[in-house]
Amino acid sequence: LMWGGKKTKQNKKKQYKCYLFFFSSLALCVEAPLSRTGDHKESSPSQFHIPEQFSADLPGCLAIITGDVEGTKAEVEELLASRSKKTTLSEDFYINATKDCAAYIENRGFVTVPLSEEELNFPIAYSMVIHEKIEMFERLLRSIYAPQNIYCVHIDQKSSPSFHRAVKEVVSCFPNVFVASKLESVVYASWSRVQADLNCMKDLLHSEVRWKYLLNTCGTDFPIKTNREMVMALKVLNGRNSMETEVTSVSKKGRWQYHHNVTNGVIRTDVRKSPPPISSPMFSGNAYFVVSRAFVKYVMQNREVQKFMEWEKDTYSPDEHMWATLQRMSSVPGSVPPNGKYDTSDMLALARVVKWSYLTGDVKKGAPYYPCTGTYRRAVCVYGAGDLLWLLRQQHLFANKFDPEVDDISIRCLESVLRFKASGHDPLRSLQYPNLL
């Protein structure tokens, strides 16, 4: 496959068939050096086109993560000096850079081959909902990109024309990345956030790629696992879904007991809603999910689920109770029973690790995690570099939130460490930190 030039959607579909055939033979060549991680000559990172910046950042990042700064003072100081990114790449940069797709893909350091046969045979689908910060979108896409996967990008209708154009130009360079066929004007805590994911679900089910699981992301997410690690975790699920789903607290029941009006925000009225049109109880969770293809197909086609979703449309933050409730309905593929014994907290689900300000404290005294080293936004930690050691110890696939203007080191170090791990060289294990990951 030649990477370059602009592609229409029709051309992208035609190329993808050849693309998968090409990689099915190439993956066997890639797998051999990866399986011999102890032989540096056989699996040199240079074979995997690791961006120069990732290599330059690695010594300082390892020092920050492990706390061992001996011999890396200069590298650490250089990283710390660029903690808050003052300037980010503009929409115009991406519009111009993607005029030559082959050069763009190479210069920006995207992975262009499946890194193992196991990954090739287990494609993952993504629903990526974004509304701003083009550079952060590109860095997220680059960090999770693999040619065998499939990516649906939902752009908020309200986003600027230049943002829309820049995203579409980036997307046009990849045969397995596309913009959702229907875009929503997303209002925080409203149904439109759910609809954005549903639009991508519909498109992804019509894709020629036979993906196994669907993961959803927003613009402030970042992975803490490589694609191969994700594949391994998803295989263990064996068709089950993984998301937060717990008994609804009294304080949250009003979110779905009363009718809400949506304008620029979501406003509760005094009008009580009818009971939910399902036989199982309501549950609470969050917007993030790890769901099987069978789950997605069922949700998009089942009449009871469709009726339930229609009922959800005038609730507050439906994404935080609809998915959690579907996961407890016995007829839904990959679900768990509604009994309280099957409650799954966000810390036990694979989907997302989040630090809430009101839960932080001394772990030795019972807190789930220590305070954030970055800052808080809507009570959620925007991670700092000091959170990396803790993050890399978690079982989750993704973490939220990240912002390069708050702490770019946390993102740069994840980029560096994950790319080296993906290439077959785990820099942390080589430094004899076996309990880190």
Coordinates of C-alpha atoms in Angstrom, one line a residue, residues 53-396:
Q53 CA 11.2 13.2 20.1
F54 CA 10.1 9.9 21.8
S55 CA 13.6 8.6 21.9
A56 CA 14.9 12.0 23.2
D57 CA 12.3 12.1 25.9
L58 CA 12.7 8.5 27.2
P59 CA 15.7 9.0 29.6
G60 CA 14.0 11.9 31.4
C61 CA 10.6 10.2 31.4
L62 CA 12.0 7.0 33.0
A63 CA 13.7 9.1 35.6
I64 CA 10.4 10.9 36.4
I65 CA 8.4 7.7 36.5
T66 CA 10.7 5.7 38.6
G67 CA 12.1 8.5 40.8
D68 CA 15.7 7.6 39.9
V69 CA 17.2 10.8 38.4
E70 CA 20.8 9.7 38.7
G71 CA 22.7 10.5 35.5
T72 CA 19.7 12.1 33.8
K73 CA 19.5 15.5 35.5
A74 CA 19.9 17.4 32.2
E75 CA 17.1 15.4 30.5
V76 CA 14.8 15.8 33.5
E77 CA 15.4 19.6 33.6
E78 CA 14.7 19.9 29.9
L79 CA 11.4 18.0 30.3
L80 CA 10.4 20.1 33.3
A81 CA 11.1 23.3 31.5
S82 CA 8.4 22.4 28.9
R83 CA 5.8 21.2 31.4
S84 CA 3.0 23.5 30.3
K85 CA 2.8 23.7 26.5
K86 CA 2.4 27.4 25.7
T87 CA 1.9 26.9 21.9
T88 CA 0.1 24.0 20.2
L89 CA 0.1 23.1 16.5
S90 CA -2.7 24.9 14.7
E91 CA -5.4 23.8 12.3
D92 CA -3.5 25.5 9.5
F93 CA -0.4 23.3 10.3
Y94 CA -2.4 20.1 9.8
I95 CA -4.2 21.4 6.7
N96 CA -0.9 22.1 5.1
A97 CA 1.0 19.1 6.5
T98 CA -1.6 16.6 5.1
K99 CA -1.3 17.8 1.6
D100 CA 1.4 15.0 1.2
C101 CA -0.1 12.1 3.2
A102 CA 3.0 9.9 2.9
A103 CA 5.3 12.6 4.3
Y104 CA 2.8 13.5 7.0
I105 CA 2.4 9.9 8.2
E106 CA 6.2 9.4 8.3
N107 CA 7.0 12.8 9.8
R108 CA 4.4 12.5 12.6
G109 CA 5.5 9.0 13.5
F110 CA 2.3 6.9 12.9
V111 CA 2.6 3.1 13.1
T112 CA 2.0 1.8 9.5
V113 CA 2.1 -2.0 10.0
P114 CA 0.5 -4.4 12.5
L115 CA 3.1 -5.1 15.1
S116 CA 2.0 -8.7 15.7
E117 CA -0.1 -11.4 14.1
E118 CA -2.2 -11.4 17.3
E119 CA -3.1 -7.7 16.8
L120 CA -3.8 -8.2 13.1
N121 CA -6.3 -10.9 13.9
F122 CA -8.1 -8.9 16.6
P123 CA -9.1 -5.5 15.2
I124 CA -10.6 -2.9 17.6
A125 CA -13.1 -0.2 16.7
Y126 CA -13.1 3.3 18.1
S127 CA -15.7 6.0 18.5
M128 CA -13.8 9.2 19.0
V129 CA -15.9 12.2 20.1
I130 CA -14.0 15.5 19.8
H131 CA -14.8 19.2 19.6
E132 CA -11.5 21.2 19.9
K133 CA -7.7 21.1 20.2
I134 CA -6.6 19.5 16.9
E135 CA -3.1 18.6 18.2
M136 CA -4.5 16.7 21.1
F137 CA -6.8 14.8 18.8
E138 CA -3.8 13.9 16.5
R139 CA -1.7 12.7 19.4
L140 CA -4.5 10.6 20.7
L141 CA -5.1 9.1 17.3
R142 CA -1.4 8.4 16.8
S143 CA -1.1 6.7 20.2
I144 CA -4.0 4.3 19.4
Y145 CA -3.5 4.0 15.7
A146 CA -3.0 0.6 14.1
P147 CA -3.7 -0.2 10.4
Q148 CA -5.9 -3.2 11.2
N149 CA -8.2 -1.2 13.5
I150 CA -11.1 1.1 12.5
Y151 CA -11.8 4.6 13.8
C152 CA -14.9 6.7 13.6
V153 CA -14.4 10.4 14.5
H154 CA -17.4 12.4 15.6
I155 CA -16.8 16.2 15.3
D156 CA -19.1 18.5 17.2
Q157 CA -21.2 20.4 14.8
K158 CA -20.5 23.6 16.8
S159 CA -16.8 23.3 16.3
S160 CA -15.1 25.9 14.1
P161 CA -15.0 25.4 10.3
S162 CA -11.2 25.4 10.5
F163 CA -11.2 22.6 13.1
H164 CA -13.6 20.6 11.0
R165 CA -11.4 21.0 8.0
A166 CA -8.2 20.1 9.8
V167 CA -9.7 16.9 11.3
K168 CA -11.1 15.9 7.9
E169 CA -7.7 16.5 6.3
V170 CA -5.9 14.3 8.9
V171 CA -8.6 11.6 8.5
S172 CA -8.3 11.6 4.7
C173 CA -4.7 10.3 5.0
F174 CA -5.8 7.0 6.5
P175 CA -8.0 4.3 4.8
N176 CA -9.3 3.1 8.2
V177 CA -10.2 6.4 9.8
F178 CA -13.4 8.3 8.9
V179 CA -15.7 11.1 10.1
A180 CA -19.1 10.0 11.3
S181 CA -21.8 10.2 8.6
K182 CA -24.0 12.2 10.9
L183 CA -22.8 14.9 13.3
E184 CA -24.5 16.2 16.4
S185 CA -24.3 19.6 18.1
V186 CA -23.1 18.3 21.5
V187 CA -24.4 19.9 24.7
Y188 CA -22.7 18.9 27.9
A189 CA -24.7 16.3 30.0
S190 CA -27.4 16.0 27.3
W191 CA -28.5 13.1 25.0
S192 CA -26.4 14.5 22.2
R193 CA -23.3 13.0 23.8
V194 CA -24.9 9.6 23.7
Q195 CA -26.1 10.1 20.1
A196 CA -22.6 10.9 18.9
D197 CA -21.5 7.5 20.0
L198 CA -24.6 5.9 18.5
N199 CA -23.9 7.5 15.2
C200 CA -20.4 6.0 15.2
M201 CA -21.8 2.6 16.3
K202 CA -24.1 2.6 13.2
D203 CA -21.3 3.5 10.9
L204 CA -18.9 1.0 12.4
L205 CA -21.3 -1.8 12.0
H206 CA -21.5 -1.1 8.3
S207 CA -17.7 -1.1 8.0
E208 CA -16.0 -3.9 6.1
V209 CA -13.6 -4.4 9.1
R210 CA -14.8 -7.3 11.3
W211 CA -13.8 -5.6 14.6
K212 CA -14.2 -7.5 17.9
Y213 CA -14.7 -4.7 20.5
L214 CA -15.6 -1.1 20.5
L215 CA -13.9 1.5 22.7
N216 CA -15.1 5.1 23.0
T217 CA -12.9 8.1 23.7
C218 CA -13.1 11.9 24.1
G219 CA -10.6 14.6 23.4
T220 CA -9.0 14.5 26.9
D221 CA -8.3 10.8 27.0
F222 CA -5.0 9.0 26.5
P223 CA -4.1 5.3 26.5
I224 CA -2.0 3.8 29.3
K225 CA -1.7 0.5 27.4
T226 CA -0.3 -0.5 24.0
N227 CA -2.6 -1.9 21.3
R228 CA -1.2 -5.4 22.0
E229 CA -1.9 -5.1 25.7
M230 CA -5.4 -3.9 24.8
V231 CA -5.9 -6.9 22.6
M232 CA -4.7 -9.3 25.3
A233 CA -7.1 -7.7 27.9
L234 CA -10.1 -7.8 25.5
K235 CA -9.4 -11.5 24.7
V236 CA -9.6 -12.2 28.4
L237 CA -13.1 -10.6 28.5
N238 CA -14.2 -13.3 26.1
G239 CA -17.2 -11.5 24.8
R240 CA -18.1 -9.8 28.1
N241 CA -18.3 -6.0 28.4
S242 CA -16.4 -3.8 30.9
M243 CA -17.7 -0.6 32.2
E244 CA -18.7 1.1 35.5
T245 CA -22.2 0.0 36.6
E246 CA -23.4 0.4 40.2
V247 CA -26.6 0.9 42.2
T248 CA -27.8 4.5 41.8
S249 CA -27.4 6.7 44.8
V250 CA -30.4 8.7 46.0
S251 CA -28.8 12.0 45.0
K252 CA -28.5 10.9 41.3
K253 CA -32.0 9.4 40.9
G254 CA -33.4 12.9 40.0
R255 CA -31.3 12.8 36.9
W256 CA -33.8 10.4 35.3
Q257 CA -36.9 10.9 37.4
Y258 CA -37.6 14.4 36.1
H259 CA -38.0 15.8 32.6
H260 CA -35.1 18.1 31.5
N261 CA -35.0 20.8 28.8
V262 CA -31.9 21.2 26.7
T263 CA -30.9 24.7 25.5
N264 CA -27.2 25.7 25.8
G265 CA -27.3 23.5 28.9
V266 CA -29.5 20.9 30.6
I267 CA -32.2 22.3 32.8
R268 CA -34.3 20.2 35.2
T269 CA -38.1 20.9 35.4
D270 CA -40.7 19.9 38.0
V271 CA -42.3 17.5 35.6
R272 CA -41.9 13.9 36.7
K273 CA -41.1 11.3 34.1
S274 CA -42.8 8.0 33.7
P275 CA -40.9 4.9 35.0
P276 CA -38.2 3.5 32.6
P277 CA -39.8 1.1 30.1
I278 CA -37.6 -1.8 31.2
S279 CA -38.1 -4.7 33.6
S280 CA -34.6 -4.4 35.2
P281 CA -33.5 -1.6 37.6
M282 CA -31.6 1.6 36.7
F283 CA -27.9 1.7 37.4
S284 CA -25.2 4.5 37.3
G285 CA -21.8 4.6 35.7
N286 CA -19.9 6.9 33.4
A287 CA -19.7 7.7 29.7
Y288 CA -16.9 5.2 28.9
F289 CA -17.3 1.6 27.8
V290 CA -15.6 -1.4 26.5
V291 CA -18.2 -3.4 24.6
S292 CA -18.3 -6.4 22.3
R293 CA -19.5 -6.3 18.7
A294 CA -22.5 -8.4 19.8
F295 CA -23.4 -5.7 22.3
V296 CA -23.4 -2.9 19.7
K297 CA -25.4 -4.9 17.2
Y298 CA -28.0 -5.8 19.9
V299 CA -28.3 -2.2 21.1
M300 CA -28.8 -0.8 17.6
Q301 CA -31.5 -3.4 16.7
N302 CA -33.4 -4.5 19.8
R303 CA -36.9 -2.9 20.2
E304 CA -36.8 -2.8 24.0
V305 CA -33.5 -1.1 24.0
Q306 CA -34.6 1.4 21.4
K307 CA -37.7 2.2 23.5
F308 CA -35.5 2.7 26.6
M309 CA -33.1 5.0 24.7
E310 CA -36.1 7.1 23.5
W311 CA -37.1 7.4 27.2
E312 CA -33.6 8.5 28.1
K313 CA -33.5 11.5 25.8
D314 CA -34.8 14.1 28.3
T315 CA -32.7 12.9 31.3
Y316 CA -29.7 14.6 32.7
S317 CA -26.3 13.1 31.6
P318 CA -27.9 9.9 30.1
D319 CA -24.4 8.6 29.2
E320 CA -23.8 8.1 33.0
H321 CA -26.8 5.8 33.5
M322 CA -27.9 4.4 30.1
W323 CA -24.8 2.3 29.4
A324 CA -24.6 1.2 33.0
T325 CA -28.2 0.0 32.9
L326 CA -27.9 -1.8 29.6
Q327 CA -25.0 -3.7 31.1
R328 CA -27.3 -5.1 33.7
M329 CA -30.1 -6.3 31.4
S330 CA -30.0 -10.1 31.1
S331 CA -30.8 -10.1 27.4
V332 CA -27.9 -7.8 26.4
P333 CA -24.8 -9.7 25.1
G334 CA -21.9 -9.6 27.5
S335 CA -23.9 -8.1 30.4
V336 CA -23.9 -9.0 34.1
P337 CA -26.9 -9.7 36.4
P338 CA -28.6 -6.8 38.2
N339 CA -27.8 -8.3 41.6
G340 CA -25.6 -5.9 43.7
K341 CA -22.9 -8.6 43.9
Y342 CA -22.1 -7.8 40.2
D343 CA -21.7 -4.0 40.7
T344 CA -18.5 -2.8 39.0
S345 CA -16.8 0.4 40.1
D346 CA -14.8 2.6 37.8
M347 CA -11.6 1.3 39.4
L348 CA -12.6 -2.3 38.5
A349 CA -13.8 -1.7 35.0
L350 CA -11.2 -1.6 32.1
A351 CA -12.7 1.4 30.3
R352 CA -11.2 4.5 32.1
V353 CA -9.2 5.5 35.2
V354 CA -10.2 8.8 36.7
K355 CA -9.1 10.6 39.9
W356 CA -12.0 12.4 41.5
S357 CA -10.9 15.3 43.8
Y358 CA -13.4 14.3 46.6
L359 CA -12.1 10.8 46.8
T360 CA -8.4 11.5 47.0
G361 CA -6.4 11.1 50.2
D362 CA -4.1 8.8 52.0
V363 CA -4.3 5.4 50.5
K364 CA -3.0 3.8 53.7
K365 CA -6.0 5.2 55.5
G366 CA -8.6 4.0 52.9
A367 CA -8.6 6.5 50.1
P368 CA -8.7 4.9 46.6
Y369 CA -5.9 7.0 45.3
Y370 CA -3.5 9.9 46.3
P371 CA -4.2 13.5 45.2
C372 CA -3.7 14.7 41.7
T373 CA -0.2 16.1 40.9
G374 CA -1.7 18.2 38.0
T375 CA -4.9 20.2 38.6
Y376 CA -8.6 19.6 38.9
R377 CA -11.3 20.4 36.4
R378 CA -14.9 19.7 37.3
A379 CA -13.6 17.7 40.2
V380 CA -11.6 15.5 37.8
C381 CA -7.8 15.3 37.8
V382 CA -6.0 16.6 34.8
Y383 CA -2.9 14.4 35.2
G384 CA 0.6 15.6 35.9
A385 CA 3.9 13.8 35.4
G386 CA 3.8 12.8 39.1
D387 CA 0.7 10.6 38.4
L388 CA 2.5 8.5 35.7
L389 CA 3.8 5.8 38.1
W390 CA 0.4 5.3 39.5
L391 CA -1.3 5.3 36.1
L392 CA 1.1 2.7 34.6
R393 CA 0.2 0.4 37.5
Q394 CA -3.5 0.4 36.7
Q395 CA -5.4 -2.3 34.7
H396 CA -7.4 0.3 32.7

